[in-house]
Amino acid sequence: MKMKRSTEEALQFIEENDVKFVRLVFCDIFGIPKNVAVMAERLAEVFEHGAGFDVSALDGFMNLEESDLLLFPDPSSVAVLPWRPSTGRVARMYCDIRNPSGDPFVGDGRYLLRQAMQEMEQLGFGCRFGTECEFYLFEMDEDGQPTM
């Protein structure tokens, strides 16, 4: 079960783990992860006001009237990236995408998933989600092509 962290607990975690940069992770409308890095000392401000980013250069976001959206980090998703330095570390947090008005961005996958979960609950169903690591091994033929 995932531990729920408050904003204050996430900020304390960042400080205790000597984090210098926080990668604010979101998925574009095709499900491809993207991120924006902020300095750890800005994180309290980002929790309150969001981190603005220009989506005009991202595929699938071009038809927006407003090219600026906001990322709001989920404090329960904070984790130190283990392949980064042990001092001045880097952490990541998954984010919700919102419009400048504060309303959820309708192309945000996290928002869409919450909507679907609410609809399922209203119908009397429960939802459980998890990741699955899956891969296939193929023998190669003499031309280096995978065989069946």
CSV table of C-alpha atoms in Angstrom, one decimal:
chain,number,residue,atom,x,y,z
A,1,MET,CA,0.0,0.0,0.0
A,2,LYS,CA,1.3,3.4,-1.0
A,3,MET,CA,2.1,5.8,1.8
A,4,LYS,CA,0.1,9.1,1.7
A,5,ARG,CA,2.3,12.0,2.3
A,6,SER,CA,1.2,15.5,3.1
A,7,THR,CA,2.8,18.5,1.5
A,8,GLU,CA,4.8,19.2,4.7
A,9,GLU,CA,6.0,15.6,4.9
A,10,ALA,CA,7.1,15.7,1.2
A,11,LEU,CA,9.1,19.0,1.8
A,12,GLN,CA,10.7,17.4,4.9
A,13,PHE,CA,11.6,14.3,2.9
A,14,ILE,CA,13.2,16.5,0.2
A,15,GLU,CA,15.3,18.4,2.9
A,16,GLU,CA,16.3,15.2,4.8
A,17,ASN,CA,17.5,13.5,1.6
A,18,ASP,CA,19.6,16.5,0.4
A,19,VAL,CA,17.6,16.9,-2.8
A,20,LYS,CA,18.7,19.7,-5.1
A,21,PHE,CA,16.4,19.3,-8.0
A,22,VAL,CA,12.8,17.9,-8.3
A,23,ARG,CA,11.6,16.5,-11.6
A,24,LEU,CA,7.9,17.3,-12.0
A,25,VAL,CA,6.6,14.3,-14.1
A,26,PHE,CA,3.5,14.3,-16.3
A,27,CYS,CA,2.4,12.4,-19.3
A,28,ASP,CA,1.5,14.0,-22.6
A,29,ILE,CA,-1.8,13.0,-24.2
A,30,PHE,CA,-0.1,10.1,-25.9
A,31,GLY,CA,1.0,8.7,-22.5
A,32,ILE,CA,4.7,9.6,-23.0
A,33,PRO,CA,6.3,10.8,-19.8
A,34,LYS,CA,7.7,14.4,-19.8
A,35,ASN,CA,9.2,16.4,-16.9
A,36,VAL,CA,10.1,19.8,-15.8
A,37,ALA,CA,12.9,20.3,-13.3
A,38,VAL,CA,12.7,22.8,-10.4
A,39,MET,CA,15.1,23.7,-7.7
A,40,ALA,CA,14.1,22.0,-4.4
A,41,GLU,CA,13.8,25.4,-2.6
A,42,ARG,CA,11.0,26.3,-5.0
A,43,LEU,CA,8.9,23.3,-4.1
A,44,ALA,CA,6.7,24.9,-1.4
A,45,GLU,CA,5.8,27.6,-3.9
A,46,VAL,CA,5.1,25.0,-6.6
A,47,PHE,CA,2.8,23.1,-4.2
A,48,GLU,CA,0.8,26.3,-3.7
A,49,HIS,CA,0.7,27.9,-7.1
A,50,GLY,CA,1.9,25.2,-9.5
A,51,ALA,CA,4.7,25.2,-12.0
A,52,GLY,CA,3.9,26.8,-15.3
A,53,PHE,CA,5.0,25.2,-18.5
A,54,ASP,CA,4.5,26.0,-22.2
A,55,VAL,CA,2.8,23.2,-24.0
A,56,SER,CA,2.9,24.7,-27.5
A,57,ALA,CA,5.9,22.6,-28.4
A,58,LEU,CA,4.4,19.3,-27.2
A,59,ASP,CA,2.6,17.0,-29.7
A,60,GLY,CA,-1.1,16.9,-29.1
A,61,PHE,CA,-1.3,20.1,-27.2
A,62,MET,CA,-1.1,22.5,-30.2
A,63,ASN,CA,-4.8,23.4,-30.4
A,64,LEU,CA,-5.0,24.9,-26.9
A,65,GLU,CA,-6.1,28.5,-26.7
A,66,GLU,CA,-3.8,28.9,-23.8
A,67,SER,CA,-0.4,27.5,-24.3
A,68,ASP,CA,0.5,27.6,-20.6
A,69,LEU,CA,-0.6,25.0,-18.2
A,70,LEU,CA,0.3,24.3,-14.6
A,71,LEU,CA,1.8,21.2,-12.9
A,72,PHE,CA,0.7,20.5,-9.3
A,73,PRO,CA,2.9,17.8,-7.7
A,74,ASP,CA,1.3,14.9,-5.8
A,75,PRO,CA,3.2,14.8,-2.5
A,76,SER,CA,2.6,11.1,-2.0
A,77,SER,CA,4.6,10.3,-5.1
A,78,VAL,CA,7.9,11.8,-4.1
A,79,ALA,CA,10.9,9.5,-4.5
A,80,VAL,CA,14.7,10.0,-4.9
A,81,LEU,CA,16.0,8.9,-8.2
A,82,PRO,CA,18.6,6.2,-7.2
A,83,TRP,CA,20.9,6.6,-10.3
A,84,ARG,CA,21.6,10.3,-9.4
A,85,PRO,CA,24.4,11.6,-7.1
A,86,SER,CA,24.3,10.9,-3.4
A,87,THR,CA,24.8,14.7,-2.6
A,88,GLY,CA,22.6,17.3,-4.3
A,89,ARG,CA,20.2,14.5,-5.2
A,90,VAL,CA,17.4,14.5,-7.7
A,91,ALA,CA,13.8,13.5,-6.8
A,92,ARG,CA,10.7,13.0,-8.9
A,93,MET,CA,7.0,13.7,-8.3
A,94,TYR,CA,4.1,12.9,-10.5
A,95,CYS,CA,1.9,15.8,-11.2
A,96,ASP,CA,-1.7,16.8,-12.0
A,97,ILE,CA,-2.1,19.2,-15.0
A,98,ARG,CA,-4.3,22.2,-14.5
A,99,ASN,CA,-5.4,25.1,-16.6
A,100,PRO,CA,-4.4,28.6,-15.4
A,101,SER,CA,-8.0,29.0,-14.0
A,102,GLY,CA,-7.1,26.1,-11.6
A,103,ASP,CA,-9.6,23.7,-13.3
A,104,PRO,CA,-8.2,20.2,-14.3
A,105,PHE,CA,-6.8,20.0,-17.8
A,106,VAL,CA,-9.2,17.6,-19.7
A,107,GLY,CA,-6.2,15.9,-21.4
A,108,ASP,CA,-4.5,14.9,-18.1
A,109,GLY,CA,-4.4,11.1,-17.8
A,110,ARG,CA,-4.5,11.3,-14.0
A,111,TYR,CA,-7.6,13.4,-14.1
A,112,LEU,CA,-9.2,11.0,-16.7
A,113,LEU,CA,-8.4,8.0,-14.5
A,114,ARG,CA,-10.0,9.6,-11.4
A,115,GLN,CA,-13.1,10.4,-13.5
A,116,ALA,CA,-13.3,6.7,-14.7
A,117,MET,CA,-12.8,5.5,-11.1
A,118,GLN,CA,-15.7,7.7,-9.8
A,119,GLU,CA,-18.0,6.4,-12.6
A,120,MET,CA,-17.0,2.8,-11.6
A,121,GLU,CA,-17.7,3.5,-7.9
A,122,GLN,CA,-21.1,5.0,-8.8
A,123,LEU,CA,-21.9,1.7,-10.6
A,124,GLY,CA,-20.9,-0.3,-7.6
A,125,PHE,CA,-17.6,-1.5,-8.8
A,126,GLY,CA,-14.1,-1.1,-7.3
A,127,CYS,CA,-10.9,-0.4,-9.2
A,128,ARG,CA,-7.4,-1.7,-8.5
A,129,PHE,CA,-4.5,-0.6,-10.6
A,130,GLY,CA,-0.9,-1.7,-10.8
A,131,THR,CA,2.1,-1.9,-13.1
A,132,GLU,CA,3.1,-5.0,-14.9
A,133,CYS,CA,6.6,-5.6,-16.3
A,134,GLU,CA,6.3,-7.8,-19.4
A,135,PHE,CA,8.8,-8.8,-22.1
A,136,TYR,CA,9.3,-11.4,-24.8
A,137,LEU,CA,12.3,-13.4,-25.8
A,138,PHE,CA,12.7,-14.5,-29.4
A,139,GLU,CA,15.3,-16.7,-31.0
A,140,MET,CA,16.9,-15.1,-34.0
A,141,ASP,CA,17.3,-16.7,-37.3
A,142,GLU,CA,20.5,-16.7,-39.4
A,143,ASP,CA,19.5,-13.3,-40.8
A,144,GLY,CA,19.1,-11.8,-37.3
A,145,GLN,CA,15.3,-11.7,-37.5
A,146,PRO,CA,13.1,-12.9,-34.6
A,147,THR,CA,11.5,-16.3,-35.1
A,148,MET,CA,8.1,-17.4,-34.0
